[in-house]
Short mmCIF file of C-alpha atoms in Angstrom, two decimals:
data_model
loop_
_atom_site.label_atom_id
_atom_site.label_comp_id
_atom_site.label_asym_id
_atom_site.label_seq_id
_atom_site.Cartn_x
_atom_site.Cartn_y
_atom_site.Cartn_z
CA ASP M 1 135.98 66.52 116.51
CA ALA M 2 138.84 66.43 114.01
CA ASP M 3 141.57 63.81 114.46
CA VAL M 4 144.23 66.53 114.19
CA THR M 5 143.40 70.05 115.37
CA GLN M 6 145.55 73.03 114.61
CA THR M 7 145.17 76.43 116.25
CA PRO M 8 144.92 79.15 115.18
CA ARG M 9 143.52 78.63 111.67
CA ASN M 10 144.74 82.04 110.55
CA ARG M 11 147.18 84.45 112.10
CA ILE M 12 148.71 87.75 111.09
CA THR M 13 151.74 88.81 113.08
CA LYS M 14 154.44 91.43 112.88
CA THR M 15 158.09 90.94 112.07
CA GLY M 16 160.10 90.14 115.17
CA LYS M 17 157.17 88.78 117.20
CA ARG M 18 157.23 85.36 118.81
CA ILE M 19 154.39 83.11 117.76
CA MET M 20 153.32 79.58 118.63
CA LEU M 21 151.27 77.27 116.47
CA GLU M 22 149.58 74.45 118.30
CA CYS M 23 148.66 70.96 117.22
CA SER M 24 146.81 68.21 119.05
CA GLN M 25 145.72 64.78 117.89
CA THR M 26 143.26 62.22 119.13
CA LYS M 27 144.57 59.27 117.07
CA GLY M 28 146.80 58.00 119.89
CA HIS M 29 149.79 57.96 117.55
CA ASP M 30 153.37 58.44 118.68
CA ARG M 31 154.65 60.20 115.56
CA MET M 32 153.97 63.85 114.80
CA TYR M 33 155.25 66.22 112.14
CA TRP M 34 155.30 69.87 111.14
CA TYR M 35 155.36 70.77 107.45
CA ARG M 36 155.34 74.08 105.67
CA GLN M 37 153.57 74.59 102.32
CA ASP M 38 154.54 77.31 99.88
CA PRO M 39 153.15 77.69 96.35
CA GLY M 40 155.25 75.72 93.91
CA LEU M 41 157.41 74.21 96.63
CA GLY M 42 155.07 71.54 97.96
CA LEU M 43 155.40 70.41 101.57
CA ARG M 44 158.71 70.76 103.32
CA LEU M 45 159.49 69.15 106.66
CA ILE M 46 160.33 71.47 109.55
CA TYR M 47 160.50 69.15 112.57
CA TYR M 48 159.31 65.70 113.52
CA SER M 49 158.94 63.65 116.67
CA PHE M 50 158.66 59.88 116.93
CA ASP M 51 157.73 59.92 120.60
CA VAL M 52 157.51 62.35 123.52
CA LYS M 53 161.26 62.30 124.19
CA ASP M 54 162.30 62.46 120.54
CA ILE M 55 162.71 65.66 118.50
CA ASN M 56 164.36 65.82 115.09
CA LYS M 57 165.11 68.60 112.66
CA GLY M 58 163.74 68.47 109.17
CA GLU M 59 165.09 70.09 106.03
CA ILE M 60 164.07 73.66 106.94
CA SER M 61 164.31 73.92 110.75
CA ASP M 62 166.23 77.23 110.93
CA GLY M 63 164.14 79.92 112.61
CA TYR M 64 161.76 77.38 114.17
CA SER M 65 161.60 75.38 117.37
CA VAL M 66 159.19 72.74 118.66
CA SER M 67 157.91 71.32 121.90
CA ARG M 68 156.35 67.89 122.39
CA GLN M 69 154.34 68.46 125.54
CA ALA M 70 152.58 65.11 125.48
CA GLN M 71 151.88 62.27 123.10
CA ALA M 72 148.95 64.23 121.74
CA LYS M 73 150.47 67.72 121.54
CA PHE M 74 153.22 69.12 119.32
CA SER M 75 153.75 72.88 119.12
CA LEU M 76 155.76 74.88 116.61
CA SER M 77 157.29 78.22 117.57
CA LEU M 78 158.74 81.04 115.56
CA GLU M 79 161.01 82.86 117.99
CA SER M 80 161.29 86.01 115.89
CA ALA M 81 159.00 85.91 112.89
CA ILE M 82 160.19 87.20 109.54
CA PRO M 83 158.17 87.82 106.34
CA ASN M 84 159.57 84.82 104.46
CA GLN M 85 157.97 82.59 107.11
CA THR M 86 154.62 83.55 105.65
CA ALA M 87 153.18 80.20 104.61
CA LEU M 88 150.59 77.52 105.27
CA TYR M 89 151.68 75.24 108.11
CA PHE M 90 150.47 71.68 108.52
CA CYS M 91 150.71 69.31 111.44
CA ALA M 92 150.38 65.57 110.84
CA THR M 93 150.48 62.35 112.79
CA SER M 94 151.12 58.71 111.92
CA ALA M 95 151.11 55.35 113.66
CA GLY M 96 154.54 54.18 112.56
CA GLN M 97 156.88 53.61 109.66
CA GLY M 98 154.96 53.27 106.45
CA ALA M 99 151.67 54.28 107.99
CA PRO M 100 149.74 57.02 106.24
CA TYR M 101 149.70 60.49 107.72
CA THR M 102 146.62 62.23 109.05
CA PHE M 103 146.84 65.96 108.52
CA GLY M 104 145.29 68.91 110.28
CA SER M 105 143.48 71.62 108.36
CA GLY M 106 146.47 73.93 108.48
CA THR M 107 147.40 77.32 109.93
CA ARG M 108 147.78 80.17 107.49
CA LEU M 109 150.43 82.49 108.91
CA THR M 110 151.18 85.93 107.54
CA VAL M 111 154.17 87.89 108.81
CA VAL M 112 154.02 91.61 107.99
CA ALA K 1 168.10 60.28 100.11
CA GLN K 2 164.72 59.73 98.60
CA SER K 3 163.11 62.31 96.33
CA VAL K 4 159.85 62.71 94.45
CA THR K 5 159.24 64.48 91.16
CA GLN K 6 155.85 65.52 89.89
CA PRO K 7 156.66 66.83 86.41
CA ASP K 8 153.37 68.61 85.83
CA ILE K 9 152.74 71.77 87.84
CA HIS K 10 149.25 72.35 86.46
CA ILE K 11 146.92 70.20 84.37
CA THR K 12 143.54 71.14 82.93
CA VAL K 13 141.08 68.47 81.84
CA SER K 14 137.50 68.49 80.69
CA GLU K 15 134.84 67.00 82.91
CA GLY K 16 134.33 63.37 81.93
CA ALA K 17 137.78 63.01 80.42
CA SER K 18 140.40 60.63 81.75
CA LEU K 19 143.22 61.79 83.98
CA GLU K 20 146.78 60.71 84.64
CA LEU K 21 149.06 62.52 87.08
CA ARG K 22 152.69 61.56 86.95
CA CYS K 23 154.98 60.78 89.88
CA ASN K 24 158.58 59.62 89.72
CA TYR K 25 160.60 58.75 92.77
CA SER K 26 164.22 58.19 93.53
CA TYR K 27 165.04 55.68 96.20
CA GLY K 28 167.49 52.84 96.45
CA ALA K 29 165.21 50.33 98.08
CA THR K 30 161.56 49.38 98.01
CA PRO K 31 159.52 52.44 98.91
CA TYR K 32 156.20 53.14 100.46
CA LEU K 33 154.23 55.35 98.04
CA PHE K 34 151.23 57.54 98.66
CA TRP K 35 148.94 59.94 96.86
CA TYR K 36 147.23 62.73 98.78
CA VAL K 37 144.68 65.31 97.64
CA GLN K 38 144.27 68.83 98.97
CA SER K 39 141.02 70.59 98.20
CA PRO K 40 141.03 74.40 98.43
CA GLY K 41 141.28 75.55 102.02
CA GLN K 42 141.61 72.01 103.33
CA GLY K 43 144.28 69.74 104.69
CA LEU K 44 145.63 66.74 102.84
CA GLN K 45 143.54 63.62 102.49
CA LEU K 46 144.92 60.18 101.67
CA LEU K 47 143.78 58.84 98.29
CA LEU K 48 145.71 55.58 98.21
CA LYS K 49 148.92 53.87 99.22
CA TYR K 50 151.27 51.18 97.95
CA PHE K 51 153.43 48.98 100.14
CA SER K 52 153.86 45.72 98.29
CA GLY K 53 151.94 43.12 96.33
CA ASP K 54 149.61 44.02 93.49
CA THR K 55 151.11 46.92 91.61
CA LEU K 56 147.70 48.38 90.72
CA VAL K 57 146.22 50.04 93.78
CA GLN K 58 142.65 51.22 94.17
CA GLY K 59 141.84 54.27 96.24
CA ILE K 60 138.95 56.47 97.23
CA LYS K 61 136.88 58.64 94.90
CA GLY K 62 137.49 56.31 91.95
CA PHE K 63 141.24 56.86 91.77
CA GLU K 64 143.85 54.20 91.09
CA ALA K 65 147.62 54.18 90.79
CA GLU K 66 150.12 51.81 89.27
CA PHE K 67 153.55 51.11 90.68
CA LYS K 68 156.17 50.48 88.00
CA ARG K 69 159.49 49.59 89.55
CA SER K 70 161.36 49.62 86.24
CA GLN K 71 160.30 53.21 85.62
CA SER K 72 160.40 54.36 89.27
CA SER K 73 156.91 55.68 88.77
CA PHE K 74 153.63 55.71 90.65
CA ASN K 75 151.15 57.48 88.38
CA LEU K 76 147.64 58.35 89.52
CA ARG K 77 144.71 57.75 87.18
CA LYS K 78 140.99 58.28 87.01
CA PRO K 79 138.87 57.19 84.03
CA SER K 80 136.35 60.02 84.22
CA VAL K 81 137.02 63.28 86.02
CA HIS K 82 134.32 65.16 87.92
CA TRP K 83 134.33 68.90 88.60
CA SER K 84 134.78 68.14 92.30
CA ASP K 85 138.17 66.56 91.55
CA ALA K 86 139.68 70.01 91.03
CA ALA K 87 142.36 70.18 93.72
CA GLU K 88 146.07 69.83 94.30
CA TYR K 89 147.55 66.35 94.30
CA PHE K 90 150.70 65.29 96.08
CA CYS K 91 152.78 62.16 95.67
CA ALA K 92 154.89 61.05 98.64
CA VAL K 93 157.55 58.42 99.25
CA GLY K 94 158.91 56.80 102.39
CA PRO K 95 161.55 54.15 102.96
CA TYR K 96 160.28 50.61 103.38
CA GLY K 97 162.99 49.53 105.78
CA GLY K 98 164.04 52.87 107.14
CA ASN K 99 162.72 55.19 109.79
CA THR K 100 162.41 58.65 108.25
CA PRO K 101 159.44 60.86 107.42
CA LEU K 102 157.72 60.98 104.09
CA VAL K 103 159.10 63.15 101.32
CA PHE K 104 156.47 64.95 99.27
CA GLY K 105 156.52 66.10 95.67
CA LYS K 106 155.79 69.70 94.82
CA GLY K 107 152.27 68.91 93.77
CA THR K 108 150.15 69.03 90.63
CA ARG K 109 147.21 71.39 90.49
CA LEU K 110 144.23 69.97 88.61
CA SER K 111 141.67 72.25 87.00
CA VAL K 112 138.46 70.80 85.56
CA ILE K 113 136.54 72.62 82.84
CA ALA K 114 133.03 72.00 81.59
#
Protein backbone atom coordinates (compact mmCIF):
# COMPACT_ATOMS: atom_id res chain seq x y z
CA ASP A 1 0.00 0.00 0.00
CA ALA A 2 1.09 3.57 -0.72
CA ASP A 3 2.28 5.73 2.17
CA VAL A 4 -0.12 8.50 1.11
CA THR A 5 -3.37 7.55 -0.63
CA GLN A 6 -5.57 10.04 -2.38
CA THR A 7 -9.09 9.34 -3.57
CA PRO A 8 -10.45 9.70 -6.15
CA ARG A 9 -7.60 9.68 -8.69
CA ASN A 10 -9.72 11.47 -11.27
CA ARG A 11 -12.98 13.33 -10.96
CA ILE A 12 -15.14 15.37 -13.28
CA THR A 13 -17.77 17.51 -11.60
CA LYS A 14 -20.14 20.27 -12.55
CA THR A 15 -19.96 23.92 -11.59
CA GLY A 16 -21.66 24.56 -8.28
CA LYS A 17 -21.33 21.00 -6.97
CA ARG A 18 -19.75 20.20 -3.63
CA ILE A 19 -16.85 17.79 -3.83
CA MET A 20 -14.51 16.22 -1.29
CA LEU A 21 -11.03 14.96 -1.97
CA GLU A 22 -9.71 12.50 0.57
CA CYS A 23 -6.21 11.80 1.78
CA SER A 24 -4.91 9.20 4.20
CA GLN A 25 -1.38 8.37 5.27
CA THR A 26 0.26 5.44 6.97
CA LYS A 27 3.53 7.20 7.90
CA GLY A 28 2.31 8.12 11.39
CA HIS A 29 3.24 11.76 10.79
CA ASP A 30 1.48 14.69 12.44
CA ARG A 31 1.85 17.16 9.57
CA MET A 32 -0.32 17.09 6.45
CA TYR A 33 -0.70 19.43 3.51
CA TRP A 34 -2.85 20.12 0.48
CA TYR A 35 -1.25 21.62 -2.62
CA ARG A 36 -2.65 22.50 -5.99
CA GLN A 37 -0.61 22.15 -9.21
CA ASP A 38 -1.35 24.16 -12.33
CA PRO A 39 0.83 24.21 -15.46
CA GLY A 40 3.45 26.92 -15.18
CA LEU A 41 2.49 27.79 -11.61
CA GLY A 42 4.13 24.94 -9.74
CA LEU A 43 2.67 23.81 -6.42
CA ARG A 44 0.69 26.25 -4.36
CA LEU A 45 -0.31 25.61 -0.76
CA ILE A 46 -4.03 25.48 0.00
CA TYR A 47 -4.18 24.35 3.64
CA TYR A 48 -1.93 22.64 6.14
CA SER A 49 -2.27 20.97 9.50
CA PHE A 50 0.48 20.33 12.03
CA ASP A 51 -1.66 18.12 14.23
CA VAL A 52 -5.28 17.00 14.59
CA LYS A 53 -6.37 20.22 16.32
CA ASP A 54 -4.42 22.55 14.05
CA ILE A 55 -5.65 23.92 10.70
CA ASN A 56 -3.96 26.73 8.80
CA LYS A 57 -4.70 28.54 5.57
CA GLY A 58 -2.17 28.56 2.80
CA GLU A 59 -1.70 31.09 0.03
CA ILE A 60 -4.78 30.07 -1.98
CA SER A 61 -7.40 28.90 0.55
CA ASP A 62 -10.38 30.86 -0.83
CA GLY A 63 -13.08 28.50 -2.11
CA TYR A 64 -11.67 25.53 -0.17
CA SER A 65 -12.12 24.04 3.28
CA VAL A 66 -10.46 21.14 5.07
CA SER A 67 -11.16 18.64 7.80
CA ARG A 68 -8.56 16.76 9.85
CA GLN A 69 -10.57 13.77 10.99
CA ALA A 70 -7.66 11.91 12.54
CA GLN A 71 -3.89 11.94 12.50
CA ALA A 72 -3.97 9.88 9.34
CA LYS A 73 -6.79 11.62 7.45
CA PHE A 74 -6.99 15.09 5.92
CA SER A 75 -9.82 15.94 3.51
CA LEU A 76 -10.15 18.88 1.15
CA SER A 77 -13.58 20.19 0.16
CA LEU A 78 -14.74 22.48 -2.57
CA GLU A 79 -18.07 23.81 -1.33
CA SER A 80 -19.20 25.09 -4.73
CA ALA A 81 -16.82 24.08 -7.48
CA ILE A 82 -15.94 26.52 -10.23
CA PRO A 83 -14.03 25.89 -13.50
CA ASN A 84 -10.85 27.66 -12.38
CA GLN A 85 -10.51 25.04 -9.65
CA THR A 86 -9.69 22.55 -12.37
CA ALA A 87 -6.23 21.35 -11.39
CA LEU A 88 -4.12 18.51 -10.05
CA TYR A 89 -4.36 18.30 -6.27
CA PHE A 90 -1.68 16.76 -4.08
CA CYS A 91 -1.75 15.72 -0.46
CA ALA A 92 1.52 15.36 1.44
CA THR A 93 2.74 14.49 4.90
CA SER A 94 5.92 15.14 6.87
CA ALA A 95 7.39 14.23 10.24
CA GLY A 96 8.31 17.73 11.36
CA GLN A 97 10.10 20.93 10.50
CA GLY A 98 12.73 20.32 7.88
CA ALA A 99 11.63 16.77 7.21
CA PRO A 100 11.00 15.85 3.59
CA TYR A 101 7.45 15.51 2.36
CA THR A 102 5.89 12.30 1.14
CA PHE A 103 3.35 12.97 -1.58
CA GLY A 104 0.30 11.11 -2.77
CA SER A 105 -0.22 10.35 -6.45
CA GLY A 106 -2.60 13.24 -6.87
CA THR A 107 -6.25 13.81 -7.76
CA ARG A 108 -6.97 15.28 -11.16
CA LEU A 109 -10.12 17.38 -10.82
CA THR A 110 -12.01 18.84 -13.74
CA VAL A 111 -14.87 21.27 -13.15
CA VAL A 112 -17.15 21.72 -16.17
CA ALA B 1 8.86 35.36 3.30
CA GLN B 2 10.86 32.75 1.51
CA SER B 3 10.63 32.29 -2.25
CA VAL B 4 12.10 30.01 -4.88
CA THR B 5 12.93 30.80 -8.48
CA GLN B 6 13.57 28.21 -11.15
CA PRO B 7 14.60 30.35 -14.12
CA ASP B 8 14.24 27.66 -16.76
CA ILE B 9 10.70 26.56 -17.62
CA HIS B 10 11.78 23.89 -20.09
CA ILE B 11 15.16 22.35 -20.90
CA THR B 12 15.98 19.83 -23.61
CA VAL B 13 19.15 17.77 -23.45
CA SER B 14 20.54 14.88 -25.43
CA GLU B 15 20.79 11.48 -23.80
CA GLY B 16 24.25 11.10 -22.31
CA ALA B 17 24.81 14.83 -21.98
CA SER B 18 25.29 16.58 -18.66
CA LEU B 19 22.49 18.45 -16.95
CA GLU B 20 22.22 21.42 -14.63
CA LEU B 21 18.89 22.75 -13.37
CA ARG B 22 19.01 26.09 -11.65
CA CYS B 23 17.34 27.06 -8.38
CA ASN B 24 17.64 30.37 -6.55
CA TYR B 25 16.02 31.03 -3.23
CA SER B 26 15.28 34.06 -1.15
CA TYR B 27 15.37 33.64 2.58
CA GLY B 28 16.91 35.61 5.39
CA ALA B 29 18.23 32.70 7.39
CA THR B 30 19.68 29.28 6.75
CA PRO B 31 17.19 27.29 4.73
CA TYR B 32 16.32 23.69 4.25
CA LEU B 33 16.53 22.93 0.51
CA PHE B 34 15.05 20.08 -1.47
CA TRP B 35 14.78 18.82 -5.01
CA TYR B 36 11.79 16.72 -6.05
CA VAL B 37 11.03 14.97 -9.35
CA GLN B 38 7.61 14.37 -10.84
CA SER B 39 7.37 11.77 -13.58
CA PRO B 40 4.33 11.98 -15.88
CA GLY B 41 1.17 10.96 -14.07
CA GLN B 42 2.98 10.52 -10.78
CA GLY B 43 3.36 12.31 -7.49
CA LEU B 44 6.52 14.03 -6.38
CA GLN B 45 9.51 11.99 -5.29
CA LEU B 46 12.37 13.32 -3.17
CA LEU B 47 15.70 13.43 -5.00
CA LEU B 48 17.87 15.00 -2.32
CA LYS B 49 17.93 17.47 0.54
CA TYR B 50 20.31 19.91 2.17
CA PHE B 51 20.21 20.94 5.81
CA SER B 52 23.75 21.78 6.79
CA GLY B 53 27.31 20.54 6.49
CA ASP B 54 28.84 19.51 3.19
CA THR B 55 27.52 21.81 0.51
CA LEU B 56 27.61 19.09 -2.16
CA VAL B 57 24.73 16.71 -1.62
CA GLN B 58 24.27 13.35 -3.29
CA GLY B 59 20.82 12.06 -4.10
CA ILE B 60 19.08 9.18 -5.79
CA LYS B 61 19.27 8.29 -9.48
CA GLY B 62 22.77 9.78 -9.81
CA PHE B 63 21.75 13.36 -9.05
CA GLU B 64 23.70 15.82 -6.94
CA ALA B 65 23.18 19.43 -5.89
CA GLU B 66 25.46 22.12 -4.58
CA PHE B 67 24.46 24.73 -2.03
CA LYS B 68 26.11 28.10 -2.61
CA ARG B 69 25.19 30.53 0.12
CA SER B 70 26.88 33.49 -1.56
CA GLN B 71 24.74 33.01 -4.66
CA SER B 72 21.57 31.83 -2.85
CA SER B 73 21.54 28.88 -5.20
CA PHE B 74 20.97 25.15 -5.00
CA ASN B 75 21.51 23.83 -8.53
CA LEU B 76 20.80 20.23 -9.46
CA ARG B 77 23.27 18.34 -11.64
CA LYS B 78 23.69 15.00 -13.32
CA PRO B 79 26.77 14.07 -15.36
CA SER B 80 24.99 11.87 -17.90
CA VAL B 81 21.26 12.06 -18.54
CA HIS B 82 19.16 9.00 -19.34
CA TRP B 83 15.90 9.04 -21.29
CA SER B 84 14.08 8.01 -18.10
CA ASP B 85 15.11 11.32 -16.48
CA ALA B 86 12.53 13.16 -18.58
CA ALA B 87 10.22 14.65 -15.96
CA GLU B 88 9.42 17.85 -14.11
CA TYR B 89 11.78 18.96 -11.38
CA PHE B 90 10.87 21.13 -8.43
CA CYS B 91 13.11 22.97 -6.01
CA ALA B 92 11.70 23.74 -2.55
CA VAL B 93 12.81 25.78 0.45
CA GLY B 94 11.83 25.75 4.10
CA PRO B 95 12.98 27.78 7.08
CA TYR B 96 15.65 26.19 9.24
CA GLY B 97 14.46 27.72 12.48
CA GLY B 98 10.87 28.43 11.60
CA ASN B 99 7.72 26.41 11.48
CA THR B 100 6.11 26.95 8.09
CA PRO B 101 5.51 24.67 5.11
CA LEU B 102 7.83 24.32 2.18
CA VAL B 103 7.63 26.80 -0.68
CA PHE B 104 8.05 25.25 -4.12
CA GLY B 105 9.41 26.72 -7.32
CA LYS B 106 7.34 26.64 -10.48
CA GLY B 107 9.27 23.71 -11.85
CA THR B 108 11.54 22.92 -14.78
CA ARG B 109 10.39 20.43 -17.37
CA LEU B 110 13.20 18.27 -18.73
CA SER B 111 12.96 16.67 -22.15
CA VAL B 112 15.57 14.12 -23.26
CA ILE B 113 16.25 13.50 -26.93
CA ALA B 114 18.16 10.67 -28.55
